[in-house]
PDB file of C-alpha atoms and ligand atoms in Angstrom:
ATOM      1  CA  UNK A   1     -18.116   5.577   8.526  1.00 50.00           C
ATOM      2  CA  UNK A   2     -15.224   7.862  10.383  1.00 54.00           C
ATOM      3  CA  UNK A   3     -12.963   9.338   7.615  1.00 55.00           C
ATOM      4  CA  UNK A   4      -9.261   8.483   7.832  1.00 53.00           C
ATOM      5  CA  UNK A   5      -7.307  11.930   8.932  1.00 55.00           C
ATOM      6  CA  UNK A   6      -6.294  13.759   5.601  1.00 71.00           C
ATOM      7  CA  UNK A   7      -2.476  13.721   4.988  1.00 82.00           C
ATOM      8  CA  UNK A   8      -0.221  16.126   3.002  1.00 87.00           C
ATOM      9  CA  UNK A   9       1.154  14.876  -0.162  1.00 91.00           C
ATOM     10  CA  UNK A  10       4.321  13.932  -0.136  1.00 93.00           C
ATOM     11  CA  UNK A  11       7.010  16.471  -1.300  1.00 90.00           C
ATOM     12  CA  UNK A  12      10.406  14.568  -1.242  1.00 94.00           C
ATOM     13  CA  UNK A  13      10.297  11.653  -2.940  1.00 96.00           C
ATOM     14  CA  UNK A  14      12.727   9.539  -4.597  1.00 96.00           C
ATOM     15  CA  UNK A  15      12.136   7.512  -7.995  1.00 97.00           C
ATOM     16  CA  UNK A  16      13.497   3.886  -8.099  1.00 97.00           C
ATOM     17  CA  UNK A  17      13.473   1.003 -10.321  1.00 96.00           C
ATOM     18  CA  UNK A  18      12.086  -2.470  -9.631  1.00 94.00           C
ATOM     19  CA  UNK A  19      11.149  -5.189 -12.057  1.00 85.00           C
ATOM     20  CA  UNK A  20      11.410  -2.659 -15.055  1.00 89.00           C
ATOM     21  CA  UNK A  21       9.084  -0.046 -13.738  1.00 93.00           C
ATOM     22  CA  UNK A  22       9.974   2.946 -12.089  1.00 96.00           C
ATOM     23  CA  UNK A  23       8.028   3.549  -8.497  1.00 97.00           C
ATOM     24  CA  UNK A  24       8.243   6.979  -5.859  1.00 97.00           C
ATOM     25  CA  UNK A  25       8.208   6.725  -2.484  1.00 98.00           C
ATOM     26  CA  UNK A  26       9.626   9.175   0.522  1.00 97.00           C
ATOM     27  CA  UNK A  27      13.173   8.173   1.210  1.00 97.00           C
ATOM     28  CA  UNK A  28      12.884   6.939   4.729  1.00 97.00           C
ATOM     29  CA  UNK A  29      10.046   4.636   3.277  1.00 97.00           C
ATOM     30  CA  UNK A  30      12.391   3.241   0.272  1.00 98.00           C
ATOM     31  CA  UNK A  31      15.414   2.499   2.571  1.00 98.00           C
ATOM     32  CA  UNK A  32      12.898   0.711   4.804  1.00 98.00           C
ATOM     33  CA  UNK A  33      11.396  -1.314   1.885  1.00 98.00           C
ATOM     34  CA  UNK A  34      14.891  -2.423   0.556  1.00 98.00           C
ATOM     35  CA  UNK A  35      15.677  -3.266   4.033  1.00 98.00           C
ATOM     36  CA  UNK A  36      12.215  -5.775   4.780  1.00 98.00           C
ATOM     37  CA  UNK A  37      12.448  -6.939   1.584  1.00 98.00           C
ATOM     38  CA  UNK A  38      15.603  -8.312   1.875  1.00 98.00           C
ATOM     39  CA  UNK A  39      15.306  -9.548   5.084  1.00 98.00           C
ATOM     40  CA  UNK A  40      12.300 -11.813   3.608  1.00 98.00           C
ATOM     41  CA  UNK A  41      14.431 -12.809   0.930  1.00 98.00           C
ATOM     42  CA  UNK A  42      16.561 -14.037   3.115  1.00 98.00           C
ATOM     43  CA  UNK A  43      13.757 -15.481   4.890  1.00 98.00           C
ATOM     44  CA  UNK A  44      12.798 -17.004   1.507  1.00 98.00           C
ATOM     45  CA  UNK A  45       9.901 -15.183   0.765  1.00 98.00           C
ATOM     46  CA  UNK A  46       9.631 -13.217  -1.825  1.00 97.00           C
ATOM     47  CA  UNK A  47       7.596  -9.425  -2.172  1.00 97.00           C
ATOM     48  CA  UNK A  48       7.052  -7.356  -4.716  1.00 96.00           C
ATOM     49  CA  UNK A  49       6.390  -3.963  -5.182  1.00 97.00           C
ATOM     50  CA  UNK A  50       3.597  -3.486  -7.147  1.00 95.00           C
ATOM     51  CA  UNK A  51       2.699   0.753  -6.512  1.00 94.00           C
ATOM     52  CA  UNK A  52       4.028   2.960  -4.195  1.00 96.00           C
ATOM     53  CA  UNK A  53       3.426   7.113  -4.577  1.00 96.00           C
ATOM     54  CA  UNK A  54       0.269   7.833  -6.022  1.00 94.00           C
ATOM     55  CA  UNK A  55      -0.738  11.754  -6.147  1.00 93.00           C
ATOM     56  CA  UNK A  56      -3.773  13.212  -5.058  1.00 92.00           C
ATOM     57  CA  UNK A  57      -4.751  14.227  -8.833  1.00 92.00           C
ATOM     58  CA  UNK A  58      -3.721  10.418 -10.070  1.00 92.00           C
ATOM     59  CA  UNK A  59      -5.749   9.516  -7.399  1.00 90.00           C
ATOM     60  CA  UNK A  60      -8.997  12.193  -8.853  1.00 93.00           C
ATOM     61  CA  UNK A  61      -8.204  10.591 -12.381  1.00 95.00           C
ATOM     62  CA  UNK A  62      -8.986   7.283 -10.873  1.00 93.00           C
ATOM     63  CA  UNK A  63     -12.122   8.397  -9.743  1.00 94.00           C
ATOM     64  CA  UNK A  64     -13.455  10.301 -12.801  1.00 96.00           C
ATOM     65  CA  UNK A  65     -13.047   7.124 -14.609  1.00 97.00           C
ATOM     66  CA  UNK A  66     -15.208   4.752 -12.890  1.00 96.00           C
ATOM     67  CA  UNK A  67     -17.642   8.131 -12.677  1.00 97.00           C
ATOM     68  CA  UNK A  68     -17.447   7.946 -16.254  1.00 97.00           C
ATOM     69  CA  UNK A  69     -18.487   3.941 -15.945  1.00 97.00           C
ATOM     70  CA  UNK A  70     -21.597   5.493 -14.342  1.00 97.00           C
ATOM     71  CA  UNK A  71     -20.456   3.474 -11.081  1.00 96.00           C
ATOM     72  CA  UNK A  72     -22.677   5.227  -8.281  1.00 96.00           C
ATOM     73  CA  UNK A  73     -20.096   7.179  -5.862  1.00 94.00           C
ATOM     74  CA  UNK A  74     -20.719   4.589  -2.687  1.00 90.00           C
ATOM     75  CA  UNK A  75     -19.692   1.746  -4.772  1.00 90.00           C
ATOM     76  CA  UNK A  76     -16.133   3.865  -6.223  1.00 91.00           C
ATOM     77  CA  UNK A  77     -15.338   4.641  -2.530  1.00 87.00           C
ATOM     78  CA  UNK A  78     -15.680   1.053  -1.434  1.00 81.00           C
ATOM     79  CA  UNK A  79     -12.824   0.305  -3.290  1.00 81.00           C
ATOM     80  CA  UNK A  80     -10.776   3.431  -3.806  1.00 83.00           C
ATOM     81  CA  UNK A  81     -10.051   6.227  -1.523  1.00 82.00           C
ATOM     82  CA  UNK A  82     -11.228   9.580  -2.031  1.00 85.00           C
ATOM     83  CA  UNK A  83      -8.640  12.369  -3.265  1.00 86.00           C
ATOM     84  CA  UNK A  84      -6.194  13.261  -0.680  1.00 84.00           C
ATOM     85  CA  UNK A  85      -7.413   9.939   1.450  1.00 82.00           C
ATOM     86  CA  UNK A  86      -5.398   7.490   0.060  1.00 82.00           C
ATOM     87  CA  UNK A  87      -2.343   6.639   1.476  1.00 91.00           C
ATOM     88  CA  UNK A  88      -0.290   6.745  -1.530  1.00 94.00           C
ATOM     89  CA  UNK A  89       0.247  10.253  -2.267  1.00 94.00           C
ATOM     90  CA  UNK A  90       1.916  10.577   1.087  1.00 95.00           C
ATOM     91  CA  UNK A  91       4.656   8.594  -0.633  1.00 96.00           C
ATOM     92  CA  UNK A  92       4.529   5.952   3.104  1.00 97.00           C
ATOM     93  CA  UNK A  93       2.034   3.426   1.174  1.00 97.00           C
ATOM     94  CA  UNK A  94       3.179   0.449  -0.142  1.00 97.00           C
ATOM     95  CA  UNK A  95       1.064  -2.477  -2.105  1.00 96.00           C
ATOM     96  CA  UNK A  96       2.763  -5.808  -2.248  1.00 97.00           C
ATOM     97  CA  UNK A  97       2.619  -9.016  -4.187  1.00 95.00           C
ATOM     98  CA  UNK A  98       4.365 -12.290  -4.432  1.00 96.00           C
ATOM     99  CA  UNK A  99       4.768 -14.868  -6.593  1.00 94.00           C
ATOM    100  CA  UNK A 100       1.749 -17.357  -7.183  1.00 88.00           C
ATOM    101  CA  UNK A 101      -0.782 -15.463  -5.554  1.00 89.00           C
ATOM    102  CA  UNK A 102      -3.711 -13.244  -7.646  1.00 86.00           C
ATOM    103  CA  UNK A 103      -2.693  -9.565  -7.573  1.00 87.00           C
ATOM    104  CA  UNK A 104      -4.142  -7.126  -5.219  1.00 86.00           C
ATOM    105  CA  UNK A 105      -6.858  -9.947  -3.851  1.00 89.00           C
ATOM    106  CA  UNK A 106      -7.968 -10.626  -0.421  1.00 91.00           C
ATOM    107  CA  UNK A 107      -5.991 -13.880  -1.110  1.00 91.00           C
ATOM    108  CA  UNK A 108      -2.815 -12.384  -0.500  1.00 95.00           C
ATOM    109  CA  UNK A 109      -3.518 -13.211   2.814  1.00 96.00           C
ATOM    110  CA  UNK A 110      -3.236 -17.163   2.970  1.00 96.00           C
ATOM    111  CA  UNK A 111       0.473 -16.578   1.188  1.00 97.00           C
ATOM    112  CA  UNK A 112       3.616 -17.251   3.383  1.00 97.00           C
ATOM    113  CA  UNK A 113       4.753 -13.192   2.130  1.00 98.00           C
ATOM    114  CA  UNK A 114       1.584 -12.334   4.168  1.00 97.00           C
ATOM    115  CA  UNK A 115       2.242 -14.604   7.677  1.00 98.00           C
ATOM    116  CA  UNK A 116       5.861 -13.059   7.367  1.00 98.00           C
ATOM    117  CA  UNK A 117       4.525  -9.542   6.966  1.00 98.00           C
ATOM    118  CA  UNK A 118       2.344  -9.855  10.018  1.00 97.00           C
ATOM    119  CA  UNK A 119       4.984 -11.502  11.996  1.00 98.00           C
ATOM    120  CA  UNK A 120       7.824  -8.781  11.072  1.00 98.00           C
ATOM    121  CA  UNK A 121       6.646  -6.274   9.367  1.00 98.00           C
ATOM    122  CA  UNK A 122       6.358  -3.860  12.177  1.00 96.00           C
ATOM    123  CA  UNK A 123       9.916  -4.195  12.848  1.00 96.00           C
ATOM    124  CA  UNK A 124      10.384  -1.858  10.183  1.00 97.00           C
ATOM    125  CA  UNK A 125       8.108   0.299  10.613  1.00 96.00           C
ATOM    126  CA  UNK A 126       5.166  -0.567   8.266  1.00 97.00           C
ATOM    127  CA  UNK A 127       1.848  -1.460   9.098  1.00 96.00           C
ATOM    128  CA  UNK A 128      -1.464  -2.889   7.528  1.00 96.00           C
ATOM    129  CA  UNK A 129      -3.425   0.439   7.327  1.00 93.00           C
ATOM    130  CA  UNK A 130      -6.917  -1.693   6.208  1.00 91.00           C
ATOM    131  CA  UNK A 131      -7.725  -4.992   8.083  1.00 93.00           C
ATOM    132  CA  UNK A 132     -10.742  -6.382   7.549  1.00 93.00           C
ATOM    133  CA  UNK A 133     -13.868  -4.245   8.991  1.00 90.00           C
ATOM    134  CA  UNK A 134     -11.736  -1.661   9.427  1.00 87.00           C
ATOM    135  CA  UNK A 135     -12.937   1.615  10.615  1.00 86.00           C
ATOM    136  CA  UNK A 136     -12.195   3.685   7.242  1.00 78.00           C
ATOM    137  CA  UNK A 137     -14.776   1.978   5.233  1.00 76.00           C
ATOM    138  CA  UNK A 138     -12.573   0.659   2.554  1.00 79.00           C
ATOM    139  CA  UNK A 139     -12.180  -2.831   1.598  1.00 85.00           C
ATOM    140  CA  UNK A 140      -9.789  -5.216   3.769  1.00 91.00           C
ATOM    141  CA  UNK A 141      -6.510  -5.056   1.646  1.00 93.00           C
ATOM    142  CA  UNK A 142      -4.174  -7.163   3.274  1.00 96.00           C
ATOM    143  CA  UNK A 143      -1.511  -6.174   0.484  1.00 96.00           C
ATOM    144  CA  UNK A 144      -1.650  -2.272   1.350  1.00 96.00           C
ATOM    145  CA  UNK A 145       0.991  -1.620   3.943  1.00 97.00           C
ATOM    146  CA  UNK A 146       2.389   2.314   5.295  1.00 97.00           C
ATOM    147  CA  UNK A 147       5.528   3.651   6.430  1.00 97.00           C
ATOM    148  CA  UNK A 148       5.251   4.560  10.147  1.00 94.00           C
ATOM    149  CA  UNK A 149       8.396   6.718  10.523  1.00 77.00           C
ATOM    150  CA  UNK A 150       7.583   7.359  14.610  1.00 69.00           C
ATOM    151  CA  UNK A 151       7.748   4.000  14.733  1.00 49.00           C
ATOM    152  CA  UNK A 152      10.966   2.298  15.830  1.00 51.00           C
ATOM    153  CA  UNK A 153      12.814  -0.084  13.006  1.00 45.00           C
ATOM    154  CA  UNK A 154      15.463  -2.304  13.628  1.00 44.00           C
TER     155      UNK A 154
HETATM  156 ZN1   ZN B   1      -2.692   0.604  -1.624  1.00 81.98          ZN
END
C-alpha cells in the first residue's frame, strides 16, 4: 500500500450554507462547486453536498472512536483516512449525493449525478481521488471528489 502524499490543512476557508447546514471549503473550491452544480442542474441532475472541510483533529476524533469500538487499526483505515491523509482538511474534498440513491455507497455510481460527474466533472477542475483498486488503499468512493486548482476550468 503507497501512502497518498500528506497535504497541509487548509488555512483560508470560507463557511457556506446548503440545505440548512453550514459546510467549509477553500474559496477557489466553493466558487467551483456552485459553478458544476449548477451546470448539472441545468443539466437536470441534481448533487448535493453532503461534507466538505474536515480538519486533521476531526479527522483523529473519527479515529479514536472506532478505536474505542475495539475495531483493529487495518479495518479503521480501510474506510477512513489516517490524520492529515484525508482529503478534507485541505478544504479541495468534496462528497456528493443525489436524490434517490443510498448515501455515501458504492451505489452512487449507477446514478445519472455520477455518469454526469465522470463526463464533466473535470471541466471544473475536480476529480475522483479513489476509484476502485486504487493505489491509496482506501475503499472505492465514487462520491469523494477534490478540487484540482492547476487544473484548467471552464
Ligand atoms: Zn470524502
Amino acid at each position: 500500500m503507497i501512502a497518498p502524499p500528506p497535504q497541509a490543512e487548509a488555512t483560508q476557508l470560507i463557511s457556506f450554507q446548503e440545505e440548512n447546514e453550514t459546510f467549509q471549503a477553500t474559496p477557489a473550491t466553493y466558487a467551483a462547486w456552485q459553478k458544476m452544480k449548477d451546470t448539472a442542474n441545468q443539466d437536470g441532475i441534481t448533487l448535493v453536498l453532503v461534507s466538505a472541510f474536515r480538519s486533521i483533529a476531526r479527522q483523529q476524533e473519527l479515529v479514536d472512536a472506532k478505536r474505542k469500538k475495539g475495531i483493529p487499526d487495518p479495518d479503521i483505515f480501510n474506510v477512513l483516512a489516517r490524520p492529515g491523509f484525508s482529503e478534507h482538511h485541505t478544504g479541495r474534498a468534496l462528497d456528493l449525493h443525489t436524490p434517490n440513491s443510498a448515501l455515501l455507497e458504492e451505489d452512487f455510481e449507477t446514478t445519472p449525478a455520477f455518469e454526469w460527474m465522470q463526463q464533466n466533472a473535470h471541466s471544473f477542475g475536480f476529480k475522483l481521488s479513489y476509484p476502485r483498486n486504487n493505489p491509496h488503499g482506501i475503499i472505492y468512493e465514487p462520491w469523494h471528489w477534490c478540487f484540482h486548482p492547476s487544473q484548467p476550468s471552464q
